[in-house]
Amino acid sequence: MLIFLIVIVAAGFLAHGYYRRRGGKGLFPQEDDEAMDLAKRRYANGEISREEFEQIKRDIEEGSDL
């Protein structure tokens, strides 16, 4: 019984460390997060205008309601 408890606590610590390394995005990040990250990078690099960024943002938000 004690070994089982130790294994559960160790798994919790490992899961917590994994979660923190991923920046708090959880174990299974959503595609919307990835799309928004890409749009933010493209806007920051000057590849798209503010208007294009805002349109992409609206499209992503509308798509997540499906």
PDB file of N, CA and C in Angstrom:
ATOM      1  N   MET A   1       0.828  -1.201   0.000  1.00  0.00           N
ATOM      2  CA  MET A   1       0.000   0.000   0.000  1.00  0.00           C
ATOM      3  C   MET A   1       0.870   1.263   0.000  1.00  0.00           C
ATOM      4  N   LEU A   2       1.934   1.226   0.768  1.00  0.00           N
ATOM      5  CA  LEU A   2       2.824   2.386   0.848  1.00  0.00           C
ATOM      6  C   LEU A   2       3.518   2.633  -0.488  1.00  0.00           C
ATOM      7  N   ILE A   3       3.914   1.573  -1.166  1.00  0.00           N
ATOM      8  CA  ILE A   3       4.571   1.717  -2.464  1.00  0.00           C
ATOM      9  C   ILE A   3       3.612   2.340  -3.474  1.00  0.00           C
ATOM     10  N   PHE A   4       2.356   1.916  -3.456  1.00  0.00           N
ATOM     11  CA  PHE A   4       1.345   2.483  -4.350  1.00  0.00           C
ATOM     12  C   PHE A   4       1.202   3.980  -4.119  1.00  0.00           C
ATOM     13  N   LEU A   5       1.165   4.399  -2.876  1.00  0.00           N
ATOM     14  CA  LEU A   5       1.046   5.814  -2.535  1.00  0.00           C
ATOM     15  C   LEU A   5       2.268   6.596  -3.021  1.00  0.00           C
ATOM     16  N   ILE A   6       3.446   6.014  -2.865  1.00  0.00           N
ATOM     17  CA  ILE A   6       4.674   6.675  -3.317  1.00  0.00           C
ATOM     18  C   ILE A   6       4.657   6.834  -4.839  1.00  0.00           C
ATOM     19  N   VAL A   7       4.196   5.811  -5.555  1.00  0.00           N
ATOM     20  CA  VAL A   7       4.116   5.882  -7.014  1.00  0.00           C
ATOM     21  C   VAL A   7       3.144   6.982  -7.444  1.00  0.00           C
ATOM     22  N   ILE A   8       2.005   7.078  -6.783  1.00  0.00           N
ATOM     23  CA  ILE A   8       1.008   8.111  -7.110  1.00  0.00           C
ATOM     24  C   ILE A   8       1.579   9.506  -6.872  1.00  0.00           C
ATOM     25  N   VAL A   9       2.247   9.716  -5.759  1.00  0.00           N
ATOM     26  CA  VAL A   9       2.835  11.029  -5.452  1.00  0.00           C
ATOM     27  C   VAL A   9       3.934  11.368  -6.459  1.00  0.00           C
ATOM     28  N   ALA A  10       4.770  10.398  -6.814  1.00  0.00           N
ATOM     29  CA  ALA A  10       5.839  10.632  -7.794  1.00  0.00           C
ATOM     30  C   ALA A  10       5.242  10.984  -9.161  1.00  0.00           C
ATOM     31  N   ALA A  11       4.182  10.293  -9.553  1.00  0.00           N
ATOM     32  CA  ALA A  11       3.526  10.599 -10.830  1.00  0.00           C
ATOM     33  C   ALA A  11       2.966  12.016 -10.812  1.00  0.00           C
ATOM     34  N   GLY A  12       2.436  12.434  -9.691  1.00  0.00           N
ATOM     35  CA  GLY A  12       1.920  13.797  -9.562  1.00  0.00           C
ATOM     36  C   GLY A  12       3.021  14.836  -9.731  1.00  0.00           C
ATOM     37  N   PHE A  13       4.152  14.588  -9.120  1.00  0.00           N
ATOM     38  CA  PHE A  13       5.283  15.512  -9.261  1.00  0.00           C
ATOM     39  C   PHE A  13       5.773  15.569 -10.707  1.00  0.00           C
ATOM     40  N   LEU A  14       5.856  14.418 -11.356  1.00  0.00           N
ATOM     41  CA  LEU A  14       6.286  14.399 -12.755  1.00  0.00           C
ATOM     42  C   LEU A  14       5.293  15.130 -13.647  1.00  0.00           C
ATOM     43  N   ALA A  15       4.012  14.923 -13.437  1.00  0.00           N
ATOM     44  CA  ALA A  15       2.986  15.597 -14.236  1.00  0.00           C
ATOM     45  C   ALA A  15       3.044  17.108 -14.014  1.00  0.00           C
ATOM     46  N   HIS A  16       3.242  17.513 -12.773  1.00  0.00           N
ATOM     47  CA  HIS A  16       3.329  18.945 -12.463  1.00  0.00           C
ATOM     48  C   HIS A  16       4.537  19.577 -13.166  1.00  0.00           C
ATOM     49  N   GLY A  17       5.682  18.892 -13.145  1.00  0.00           N
ATOM     50  CA  GLY A  17       6.878  19.403 -13.821  1.00  0.00           C
ATOM     51  C   GLY A  17       6.671  19.511 -15.317  1.00  0.00           C
ATOM     52  N   TYR A  18       6.028  18.511 -15.897  1.00  0.00           N
ATOM     53  CA  TYR A  18       5.741  18.534 -17.332  1.00  0.00           C
ATOM     54  C   TYR A  18       4.822  19.702 -17.660  1.00  0.00           C
ATOM     55  N   TYR A  19       3.809  19.912 -16.862  1.00  0.00           N
ATOM     56  CA  TYR A  19       2.859  21.005 -17.068  1.00  0.00           C
ATOM     57  C   TYR A  19       3.570  22.352 -17.015  1.00  0.00           C
ATOM     58  N   ARG A  20       4.451  22.535 -16.055  1.00  0.00           N
ATOM     59  CA  ARG A  20       5.162  23.815 -15.919  1.00  0.00           C
ATOM     60  C   ARG A  20       6.127  24.044 -17.076  1.00  0.00           C
ATOM     61  N   ARG A  21       6.776  22.990 -17.565  1.00  0.00           N
ATOM     62  CA  ARG A  21       7.693  23.143 -18.703  1.00  0.00           C
ATOM     63  C   ARG A  21       6.949  23.561 -19.958  1.00  0.00           C
ATOM     64  N   ARG A  22       5.699  23.164 -20.089  1.00  0.00           N
ATOM     65  CA  ARG A  22       4.904  23.509 -21.267  1.00  0.00           C
ATOM     66  C   ARG A  22       4.294  24.904 -21.135  1.00  0.00           C
ATOM     67  N   GLY A  23       4.642  25.628 -20.116  1.00  0.00           N
ATOM     68  CA  GLY A  23       4.158  26.993 -19.960  1.00  0.00           C
ATOM     69  C   GLY A  23       2.721  27.067 -19.470  1.00  0.00           C
ATOM     70  N   GLY A  24       2.261  26.041 -18.794  1.00  0.00           N
ATOM     71  CA  GLY A  24       0.909  26.060 -18.247  1.00  0.00           C
ATOM     72  C   GLY A  24      -0.174  25.838 -19.275  1.00  0.00           C
ATOM     73  N   LYS A  25       0.172  25.297 -20.449  1.00  0.00           N
ATOM     74  CA  LYS A  25      -0.818  25.117 -21.500  1.00  0.00           C
ATOM     75  C   LYS A  25      -1.550  23.789 -21.386  1.00  0.00           C
ATOM     76  N   GLY A  26      -1.253  23.027 -20.380  1.00  0.00           N
ATOM     77  CA  GLY A  26      -1.926  21.749 -20.195  1.00  0.00           C
ATOM     78  C   GLY A  26      -1.240  20.640 -20.960  1.00  0.00           C
ATOM     79  N   LEU A  27      -1.742  19.458 -20.801  1.00  0.00           N
ATOM     80  CA  LEU A  27      -1.140  18.303 -21.443  1.00  0.00           C
ATOM     81  C   LEU A  27      -1.497  18.212 -22.915  1.00  0.00           C
ATOM     82  N   PHE A  28      -2.668  18.724 -23.301  1.00  0.00           N
ATOM     83  CA  PHE A  28      -3.141  18.649 -24.674  1.00  0.00           C
ATOM     84  C   PHE A  28      -3.567  20.035 -25.146  1.00  0.00           C
ATOM     85  N   PRO A  29      -2.612  20.860 -25.625  1.00  0.00           N
ATOM     86  CA  PRO A  29      -2.982  22.207 -26.070  1.00  0.00           C
ATOM     87  C   PRO A  29      -3.927  22.147 -27.262  1.00  0.00           C
ATOM     88  N   GLN A  30      -4.825  23.092 -27.338  1.00  0.00           N
ATOM     89  CA  GLN A  30      -5.797  23.132 -28.422  1.00  0.00           C
ATOM     90  C   GLN A  30      -5.183  23.737 -29.669  1.00  0.00           C
ATOM     91  N   GLU A  31      -5.732  23.365 -30.812  1.00  0.00           N
ATOM     92  CA  GLU A  31      -5.234  23.898 -32.079  1.00  0.00           C
ATOM     93  C   GLU A  31      -5.424  25.408 -32.147  1.00  0.00           C
ATOM     94  N   ASP A  32      -6.492  25.921 -31.525  1.00  0.00           N
ATOM     95  CA  ASP A  32      -6.731  27.358 -31.540  1.00  0.00           C
ATOM     96  C   ASP A  32      -5.554  28.112 -30.933  1.00  0.00           C
ATOM     97  N   ASP A  33      -4.974  27.551 -29.866  1.00  0.00           N
ATOM     98  CA  ASP A  33      -3.821  28.188 -29.236  1.00  0.00           C
ATOM     99  C   ASP A  33      -2.644  28.240 -30.204  1.00  0.00           C
ATOM    100  N   GLU A  34      -2.438  27.159 -30.933  1.00  0.00           N
ATOM    101  CA  GLU A  34      -1.335  27.113 -31.882  1.00  0.00           C
ATOM    102  C   GLU A  34      -1.555  28.103 -33.020  1.00  0.00           C
ATOM    103  N   ALA A  35      -2.789  28.195 -33.509  1.00  0.00           N
ATOM    104  CA  ALA A  35      -3.097  29.129 -34.593  1.00  0.00           C
ATOM    105  C   ALA A  35      -2.915  30.574 -34.135  1.00  0.00           C
ATOM    106  N   MET A  36      -3.350  30.866 -32.916  1.00  0.00           N
ATOM    107  CA  MET A  36      -3.216  32.225 -32.389  1.00  0.00           C
ATOM    108  C   MET A  36      -1.744  32.558 -32.154  1.00  0.00           C
ATOM    109  N   ASP A  37      -0.974  31.603 -31.666  1.00  0.00           N
ATOM    110  CA  ASP A  37       0.459  31.828 -31.477  1.00  0.00           C
ATOM    111  C   ASP A  37       1.140  32.140 -32.804  1.00  0.00           C
ATOM    112  N   LEU A  38       0.767  31.413 -33.842  1.00  0.00           N
ATOM    113  CA  LEU A  38       1.338  31.656 -35.167  1.00  0.00           C
ATOM    114  C   LEU A  38       0.971  33.048 -35.667  1.00  0.00           C
ATOM    115  N   ALA A  39      -0.296  33.431 -35.493  1.00  0.00           N
ATOM    116  CA  ALA A  39      -0.740  34.760 -35.926  1.00  0.00           C
ATOM    117  C   ALA A  39       0.007  35.853 -35.159  1.00  0.00           C
ATOM    118  N   LYS A  40       0.199  35.652 -33.870  1.00  0.00           N
ATOM    119  CA  LYS A  40       0.927  36.646 -33.066  1.00  0.00           C
ATOM    120  C   LYS A  40       2.365  36.782 -33.533  1.00  0.00           C
ATOM    121  N   ARG A  41       3.005  35.645 -33.838  1.00  0.00           N
ATOM    122  CA  ARG A  41       4.388  35.701 -34.328  1.00  0.00           C
ATOM    123  C   ARG A  41       4.474  36.411 -35.665  1.00  0.00           C
ATOM    124  N   ARG A  42       3.534  36.103 -36.562  1.00  0.00           N
ATOM    125  CA  ARG A  42       3.552  36.743 -37.882  1.00  0.00           C
ATOM    126  C   ARG A  42       3.325  38.247 -37.762  1.00  0.00           C
ATOM    127  N   TYR A  43       2.430  38.650 -36.856  1.00  0.00           N
ATOM    128  CA  TYR A  43       2.173  40.080 -36.643  1.00  0.00           C
ATOM    129  C   TYR A  43       3.416  40.749 -36.043  1.00  0.00           C
ATOM    130  N   ALA A  44       4.030  40.085 -35.079  1.00  0.00           N
ATOM    131  CA  ALA A  44       5.219  40.653 -34.436  1.00  0.00           C
ATOM    132  C   ALA A  44       6.378  40.785 -35.420  1.00  0.00           C
ATOM    133  N   ASN A  45       6.472  39.872 -36.365  1.00  0.00           N
ATOM    134  CA  ASN A  45       7.549  39.923 -37.361  1.00  0.00           C
ATOM    135  C   ASN A  45       7.233  40.857 -38.523  1.00  0.00           C
ATOM    136  N   GLY A  46       6.039  41.433 -38.532  1.00  0.00           N
ATOM    137  CA  GLY A  46       5.664  42.353 -39.593  1.00  0.00           C
ATOM    138  C   GLY A  46       5.198  41.670 -40.861  1.00  0.00           C
ATOM    139  N   GLU A  47       4.905  40.385 -40.783  1.00  0.00           N
ATOM    140  CA  GLU A  47       4.470  39.636 -41.968  1.00  0.00           C
ATOM    141  C   GLU A  47       3.020  39.942 -42.329  1.00  0.00           C
ATOM    142  N   ILE A  48       2.219  40.321 -41.330  1.00  0.00           N
ATOM    143  CA  ILE A  48       0.814  40.666 -41.576  1.00  0.00           C
ATOM    144  C   ILE A  48       0.512  41.996 -40.898  1.00  0.00           C
ATOM    145  N   SER A  49      -0.504  42.690 -41.419  1.00  0.00           N
ATOM    146  CA  SER A  49      -0.895  43.981 -40.849  1.00  0.00           C
ATOM    147  C   SER A  49      -1.788  43.767 -39.626  1.00  0.00           C
ATOM    148  N   ARG A  50      -2.056  44.864 -38.925  1.00  0.00           N
ATOM    149  CA  ARG A  50      -2.945  44.781 -37.755  1.00  0.00           C
ATOM    150  C   ARG A  50      -4.338  44.322 -38.174  1.00  0.00           C
ATOM    151  N   GLU A  51      -4.818  44.829 -39.311  1.00  0.00           N
ATOM    152  CA  GLU A  51      -6.143  44.444 -39.790  1.00  0.00           C
ATOM    153  C   GLU A  51      -6.203  42.946 -40.081  1.00  0.00           C
ATOM    154  N   GLU A  52      -5.147  42.429 -40.722  1.00  0.00           N
ATOM    155  CA  GLU A  52      -5.101  40.985 -41.005  1.00  0.00           C
ATOM    156  C   GLU A  52      -5.067  40.178 -39.711  1.00  0.00           C
ATOM    157  N   PHE A  53      -4.283  40.652 -38.742  1.00  0.00           N
ATOM    158  CA  PHE A  53      -4.212  39.969 -37.447  1.00  0.00           C
ATOM    159  C   PHE A  53      -5.579  39.942 -36.771  1.00  0.00           C
ATOM    160  N   GLU A  54      -6.267  41.088 -36.755  1.00  0.00           N
ATOM    161  CA  GLU A  54      -7.581  41.154 -36.123  1.00  0.00           C
ATOM    162  C   GLU A  54      -8.581  40.230 -36.827  1.00  0.00           C
ATOM    163  N   GLN A  55      -8.494  40.137 -38.157  1.00  0.00           N
ATOM    164  CA  GLN A  55      -9.390  39.246 -38.898  1.00  0.00           C
ATOM    165  C   GLN A  55      -9.104  37.785 -38.554  1.00  0.00           C
ATOM    166  N   ILE A  56      -7.833  37.426 -38.494  1.00  0.00           N
ATOM    167  CA  ILE A  56      -7.463  36.063 -38.122  1.00  0.00           C
ATOM    168  C   ILE A  56      -7.967  35.750 -36.719  1.00  0.00           C
ATOM    169  N   LYS A  57      -7.793  36.699 -35.807  1.00  0.00           N
ATOM    170  CA  LYS A  57      -8.246  36.517 -34.426  1.00  0.00           C
ATOM    171  C   LYS A  57      -9.754  36.269 -34.384  1.00  0.00           C
ATOM    172  N   ARG A  58     -10.523  37.070 -35.136  1.00  0.00           N
ATOM    173  CA  ARG A  58     -11.981  36.869 -35.176  1.00  0.00           C
ATOM    174  C   ARG A  58     -12.331  35.515 -35.757  1.00  0.00           C
ATOM    175  N   ASP A  59     -11.644  35.131 -36.832  1.00  0.00           N
ATOM    176  CA  ASP A  59     -11.905  33.836 -37.467  1.00  0.00           C
ATOM    177  C   ASP A  59     -11.643  32.681 -36.500  1.00  0.00           C
ATOM    178  N   ILE A  60     -10.558  32.777 -35.756  1.00  0.00           N
ATOM    179  CA  ILE A  60     -10.223  31.713 -34.797  1.00  0.00           C
ATOM    180  C   ILE A  60     -11.289  31.644 -33.708  1.00  0.00           C
ATOM    181  N   GLU A  61     -11.697  32.811 -33.184  1.00  0.00           N
ATOM    182  CA  GLU A  61     -12.710  32.826 -32.128  1.00  0.00           C
ATOM    183  C   GLU A  61     -14.035  32.274 -32.622  1.00  0.00           C
ATOM    184  N   GLU A  62     -14.420  32.605 -33.852  1.00  0.00           N
ATOM    185  CA  GLU A  62     -15.672  32.093 -34.405  1.00  0.00           C
ATOM    186  C   GLU A  62     -15.583  30.602 -34.654  1.00  0.00           C
ATOM    187  N   GLY A  63     -14.438  30.133 -35.099  1.00  0.00           N
ATOM    188  CA  GLY A  63     -14.238  28.722 -35.376  1.00  0.00           C
ATOM    189  C   GLY A  63     -14.257  27.853 -34.136  1.00  0.00           C
ATOM    190  N   SER A  64     -13.873  28.427 -32.990  1.00  0.00           N
ATOM    191  CA  SER A  64     -13.839  27.647 -31.757  1.00  0.00           C
ATOM    192  C   SER A  64     -15.223  27.401 -31.191  1.00  0.00           C
ATOM    193  N   ASP A  65     -16.236  28.120 -31.704  1.00  0.00           N
ATOM    194  CA  ASP A  65     -17.603  27.930 -31.233  1.00  0.00           C
ATOM    195  C   ASP A  65     -18.272  26.734 -31.883  1.00  0.00           C
ATOM    196  N   LEU A  66     -17.655  26.179 -32.940  1.00  0.00           N
ATOM    197  CA  LEU A  66     -18.264  25.085 -33.676  1.00  0.00           C
ATOM    198  C   LEU A  66     -18.297  23.821 -32.910  1.00  0.00           C
TER     199      LEU A  66
END
